[in-house]
Tab-separated table of C-alpha atoms in Angstrom:
chain	number	residue	atom	x	y	z
A	1	MET	CA	188.913	271.457	168.099
A	2	ALA	CA	188.580	270.048	164.612
A	3	GLU	CA	186.315	267.062	164.047
A	4	TYR	CA	188.158	263.859	163.367
A	5	SER	CA	186.968	260.408	162.492
A	6	PHE	CA	189.029	257.416	163.491
A	7	ASP	CA	186.860	254.774	161.817
A	8	ASN	CA	189.592	254.007	159.243
A	9	VAL	CA	192.713	254.613	161.377
A	10	ASN	CA	194.593	251.353	161.819
A	11	LEU	CA	196.089	251.325	165.288
A	12	LEU	CA	198.289	248.538	166.642
A	13	ILE	CA	198.876	248.169	170.376
A	14	CYS	CA	201.920	246.080	171.278
A	15	ASP	CA	202.640	245.066	174.877
A	16	SER	CA	203.537	241.786	176.568
A	17	ASN	CA	200.794	242.402	179.226
A	18	ALA	CA	197.389	241.183	177.809
A	19	TYR	CA	195.451	243.142	180.346
A	20	VAL	CA	197.145	246.437	179.335
A	21	ARG	CA	196.455	245.654	175.720
A	22	SER	CA	192.792	244.760	176.345
A	23	ALA	CA	192.147	247.846	178.498
A	24	LEU	CA	193.793	250.244	175.876
A	25	ARG	CA	191.872	248.539	173.004
A	26	ALA	CA	188.544	248.895	174.876
A	27	GLY	CA	189.209	252.494	175.752
A	28	LEU	CA	190.234	253.502	172.261
A	29	ASN	CA	187.165	251.766	170.828
A	30	GLY	CA	185.169	253.831	173.106
A	31	LEU	CA	186.813	256.996	171.641
A	32	GLY	CA	185.861	256.040	168.083
A	33	PHE	CA	188.794	253.943	166.951
A	34	ARG	CA	187.255	251.047	165.077
A	35	GLN	CA	190.463	249.390	163.610
A	36	VAL	CA	192.319	248.633	166.859
A	37	ARG	CA	194.368	245.396	167.047
A	38	ASP	CA	196.757	244.283	169.730
A	39	THR	CA	199.583	241.789	170.056
A	40	GLY	CA	202.228	240.693	172.444
A	41	LYS	CA	204.452	239.325	169.667
A	42	TYR	CA	207.176	241.140	167.778
A	43	SER	CA	206.669	238.950	164.740
A	44	GLU	CA	203.044	240.155	164.499
A	45	ILE	CA	204.222	243.755	164.274
A	46	VAL	CA	206.576	242.812	161.401
A	47	LYS	CA	203.667	241.039	159.585
A	48	ALA	CA	201.356	244.133	160.018
A	49	VAL	CA	204.115	246.446	158.677
A	50	GLU	CA	204.730	244.212	155.728
A	51	ALA	CA	200.953	244.008	155.057
A	52	ASN	CA	200.766	247.860	155.142
A	53	SER	CA	198.057	247.692	157.763
A	54	ILE	CA	199.324	250.151	160.342
A	55	ASP	CA	198.800	253.920	160.622
A	56	VAL	CA	199.680	254.226	164.347
A	57	LEU	CA	201.997	251.878	166.244
A	58	VAL	CA	201.807	252.105	170.079
A	59	CYS	CA	204.463	249.696	171.310
A	60	ASP	CA	206.448	248.815	174.426
A	61	GLU	CA	209.992	249.664	173.534
A	62	SER	CA	211.309	246.541	175.257
A	63	LEU	CA	208.775	244.022	173.700
A	64	PRO	CA	210.434	240.661	173.668
A	65	GLY	CA	211.180	238.755	170.445
A	66	GLY	CA	212.961	241.553	168.493
A	67	ASP	CA	214.352	245.003	168.466
A	68	VAL	CA	211.544	247.534	168.071
A	69	ASN	CA	214.008	250.389	167.657
A	70	GLU	CA	215.620	248.594	164.674
A	71	LEU	CA	212.171	247.884	163.193
A	72	VAL	CA	211.262	251.548	163.298
A	73	ARG	CA	214.591	252.551	161.761
A	74	ARG	CA	213.961	250.036	158.896
A	75	ILE	CA	210.389	251.459	158.493
A	76	ARG	CA	211.718	255.025	158.228
A	77	ASN	CA	214.441	253.862	155.739
A	78	HIS	CA	211.738	252.239	153.593
A	79	GLU	CA	213.392	248.847	154.034
A	80	ILE	CA	210.188	247.185	155.178
A	81	GLY	CA	206.572	247.955	154.350
A	82	GLU	CA	205.140	250.515	151.996
A	83	ASN	CA	204.665	253.397	154.482
A	84	PRO	CA	207.765	254.970	156.029
A	85	PHE	CA	205.526	257.550	157.746
A	86	ILE	CA	203.748	255.247	160.269
A	87	VAL	CA	203.210	257.136	163.548
A	88	ALA	CA	205.396	255.308	166.048
A	89	ILE	CA	204.743	255.887	169.736
A	90	PHE	CA	206.879	253.982	172.175
A	91	ILE	CA	205.855	253.256	175.763
A	92	THR	CA	208.200	252.236	178.508
A	93	ASP	CA	208.517	251.825	182.237
A	94	THR	CA	212.334	252.034	182.153
A	95	PRO	CA	213.105	255.418	180.689
A	96	THR	CA	216.934	255.293	180.919
A	97	GLN	CA	219.092	257.815	178.909
A	98	LYS	CA	220.252	254.931	176.694
A	99	MET	CA	216.691	253.797	176.031
A	100	ILE	CA	215.457	257.295	175.184
A	101	SER	CA	218.420	257.922	172.933
A	102	ARG	CA	217.910	254.665	171.059
A	103	ALA	CA	214.157	255.427	170.629
A	104	ILE	CA	214.857	258.959	169.379
A	105	ASP	CA	217.508	257.733	167.018
A	106	SER	CA	215.223	255.089	165.589
A	107	GLY	CA	212.828	257.727	164.261
A	108	ALA	CA	210.037	257.253	166.771
A	109	ASP	CA	207.562	260.097	167.040
A	110	ASP	CA	207.063	259.988	170.773
A	111	ILE	CA	207.935	258.174	173.992
A	112	LEU	CA	205.333	257.846	176.757
A	113	LEU	CA	205.952	256.633	180.293
A	114	LYS	CA	204.017	253.717	181.815
A	115	PRO	CA	201.494	253.335	183.429
A	116	ILE	CA	199.823	254.494	180.216
A	117	SER	CA	196.148	255.487	179.790
A	118	THR	CA	193.749	255.701	176.909
A	119	LYS	CA	193.493	259.471	177.512
A	120	ILE	CA	197.255	259.984	177.203
A	121	ILE	CA	197.398	257.969	173.927
A	122	TYR	CA	194.419	259.833	172.584
A	123	GLY	CA	195.983	263.226	173.364
A	124	ARG	CA	199.251	262.234	171.626
A	125	VAL	CA	197.344	260.997	168.592
A	126	LEU	CA	195.515	264.371	168.356
A	127	HIS	CA	198.807	266.185	168.683
A	128	LEU	CA	200.405	264.078	165.928
A	129	ILE	CA	197.450	264.767	163.633
A	130	SER	CA	197.794	268.484	163.973
A	131	ALA	CA	201.431	269.135	164.823
A	132	ARG	CA	203.622	266.216	163.743
A	133	LYS	CA	207.254	267.321	163.443
A	134	PRO	CA	208.766	267.601	159.996
A	135	PHE	CA	211.279	264.919	159.018
A	136	VAL	CA	214.987	265.239	158.760
A	137	VAL	CA	216.924	263.118	156.219
A	138	THR	CA	220.686	262.491	156.666
A	139	SER	CA	223.012	259.665	155.739
A	140	THR	CA	222.519	258.214	159.292
A	141	TYR	CA	218.980	259.261	160.264
A	142	ILE	CA	215.486	259.510	158.771
A	143	GLY	CA	212.625	260.598	161.010
A	144	PRO	CA	211.032	263.478	162.914
A	145	ASP	CA	213.285	266.418	163.753
A	146	ARG	CA	214.938	265.516	167.030
A	147	HIS	CA	215.513	269.136	168.224
A	148	LYS	CA	213.041	270.922	170.372
A	149	LYS	CA	214.041	274.303	168.945
A	150	PRO	CA	215.388	275.045	165.449
A	151	ARG	CA	219.104	275.550	165.442
A	152	GLU	CA	220.293	278.648	163.658
A	153	ASP	CA	223.374	276.934	162.265
A	154	ASN	CA	221.454	273.977	160.944
A	155	ASN	CA	221.676	273.589	157.199
A	156	ILE	CA	219.771	270.316	157.020
A	157	PRO	CA	216.337	270.934	155.504
A	158	LEU	CA	213.149	269.964	157.340
A	159	ILE	CA	210.668	268.093	155.129
A	160	ASP	CA	206.925	268.038	155.597
A	161	VAL	CA	206.095	264.474	154.902
A	162	PRO	CA	202.699	262.922	154.165
A	163	ASN	CA	200.788	262.258	157.383
A	164	PRO	CA	198.510	259.262	156.695
A	165	LEU	CA	197.092	259.568	160.269
A	166	ARG	CA	195.873	263.156	159.618
A	167	ILE	CA	194.668	262.281	156.104
A	168	LYS	CA	192.549	259.456	157.359
A	169	ALA	CA	191.293	261.229	160.520
A	170	THR	CA	190.127	264.223	158.434
A	171	GLY	CA	188.768	262.075	155.570
A	172	GLU	CA	190.863	264.020	153.008
A	173	GLU	CA	191.747	261.070	150.847
A	174	SER	CA	190.952	257.412	150.155
A	175	SER	CA	193.521	254.669	151.177
A	176	GLU	CA	194.562	254.319	147.526
A	177	ARG	CA	195.237	258.056	147.174
A	178	ILE	CA	197.129	257.986	150.472
A	179	GLN	CA	199.515	255.281	149.141
A	180	ASP	CA	199.887	257.116	145.820
A	181	GLU	CA	200.941	260.218	147.743
A	182	ILE	CA	203.368	258.245	149.902
A	183	ASP	CA	204.926	256.529	146.861
A	184	LYS	CA	205.282	259.796	144.878
A	185	PHE	CA	206.753	261.623	147.838
A	186	THR	CA	209.297	258.962	148.755
A	187	ILE	CA	210.529	258.696	145.170
A	188	ASN	CA	210.744	262.464	144.601
A	189	ASN	CA	211.777	263.713	147.980
A	190	LEU	CA	212.603	261.558	150.959
A	191	TYR	CA	215.102	259.173	149.417
A	192	ASN	CA	216.512	261.694	146.930
A	193	PRO	CA	220.335	261.921	147.545
A	194	ARG	CA	220.255	265.733	147.643
A	195	HIS	CA	218.509	265.499	151.035
A	196	CYS	CA	221.084	263.187	152.595
A	197	ARG	CA	223.824	265.203	154.205
């Protein structure tokens, strides 16, 4: 396995249960994450996104105070914050078909079932460093490809977007260079009308 450093990865845990947040934060600290914050308030997530201080969002999909699905959709559409490529992992204890569909349609990277453990989150972070899905851009959706297998009749291009999580974990670039790459990519590629079908 590749060597990763999580010293500079900004991870935000969002859950209404303070005990869950505390346990996950302590466990992730023990695995090398030094920039872990937690909150039970939707408004704090919005502030963190606006401040461009999140690389990974681990959030209860039903967090009170706002619609997390809509927030992720706005992040992906570059309507809030400077980084539309935040890794978004939803956690839930009520995985109904409607909930799963809404989460997938928002542009979330993953959905995990509670009870959740540090080991499970760590495993998903490692997977998203090495094998994050390419993005799809249409007039109604921006986010990771929602299909498990490529469709032969699909004429919508898949786009390899910048992965700030991987860049930080591998030490490839400084924070300033990461933002430069994101800005250049979003202007030239992601929000170019030729990709929206």
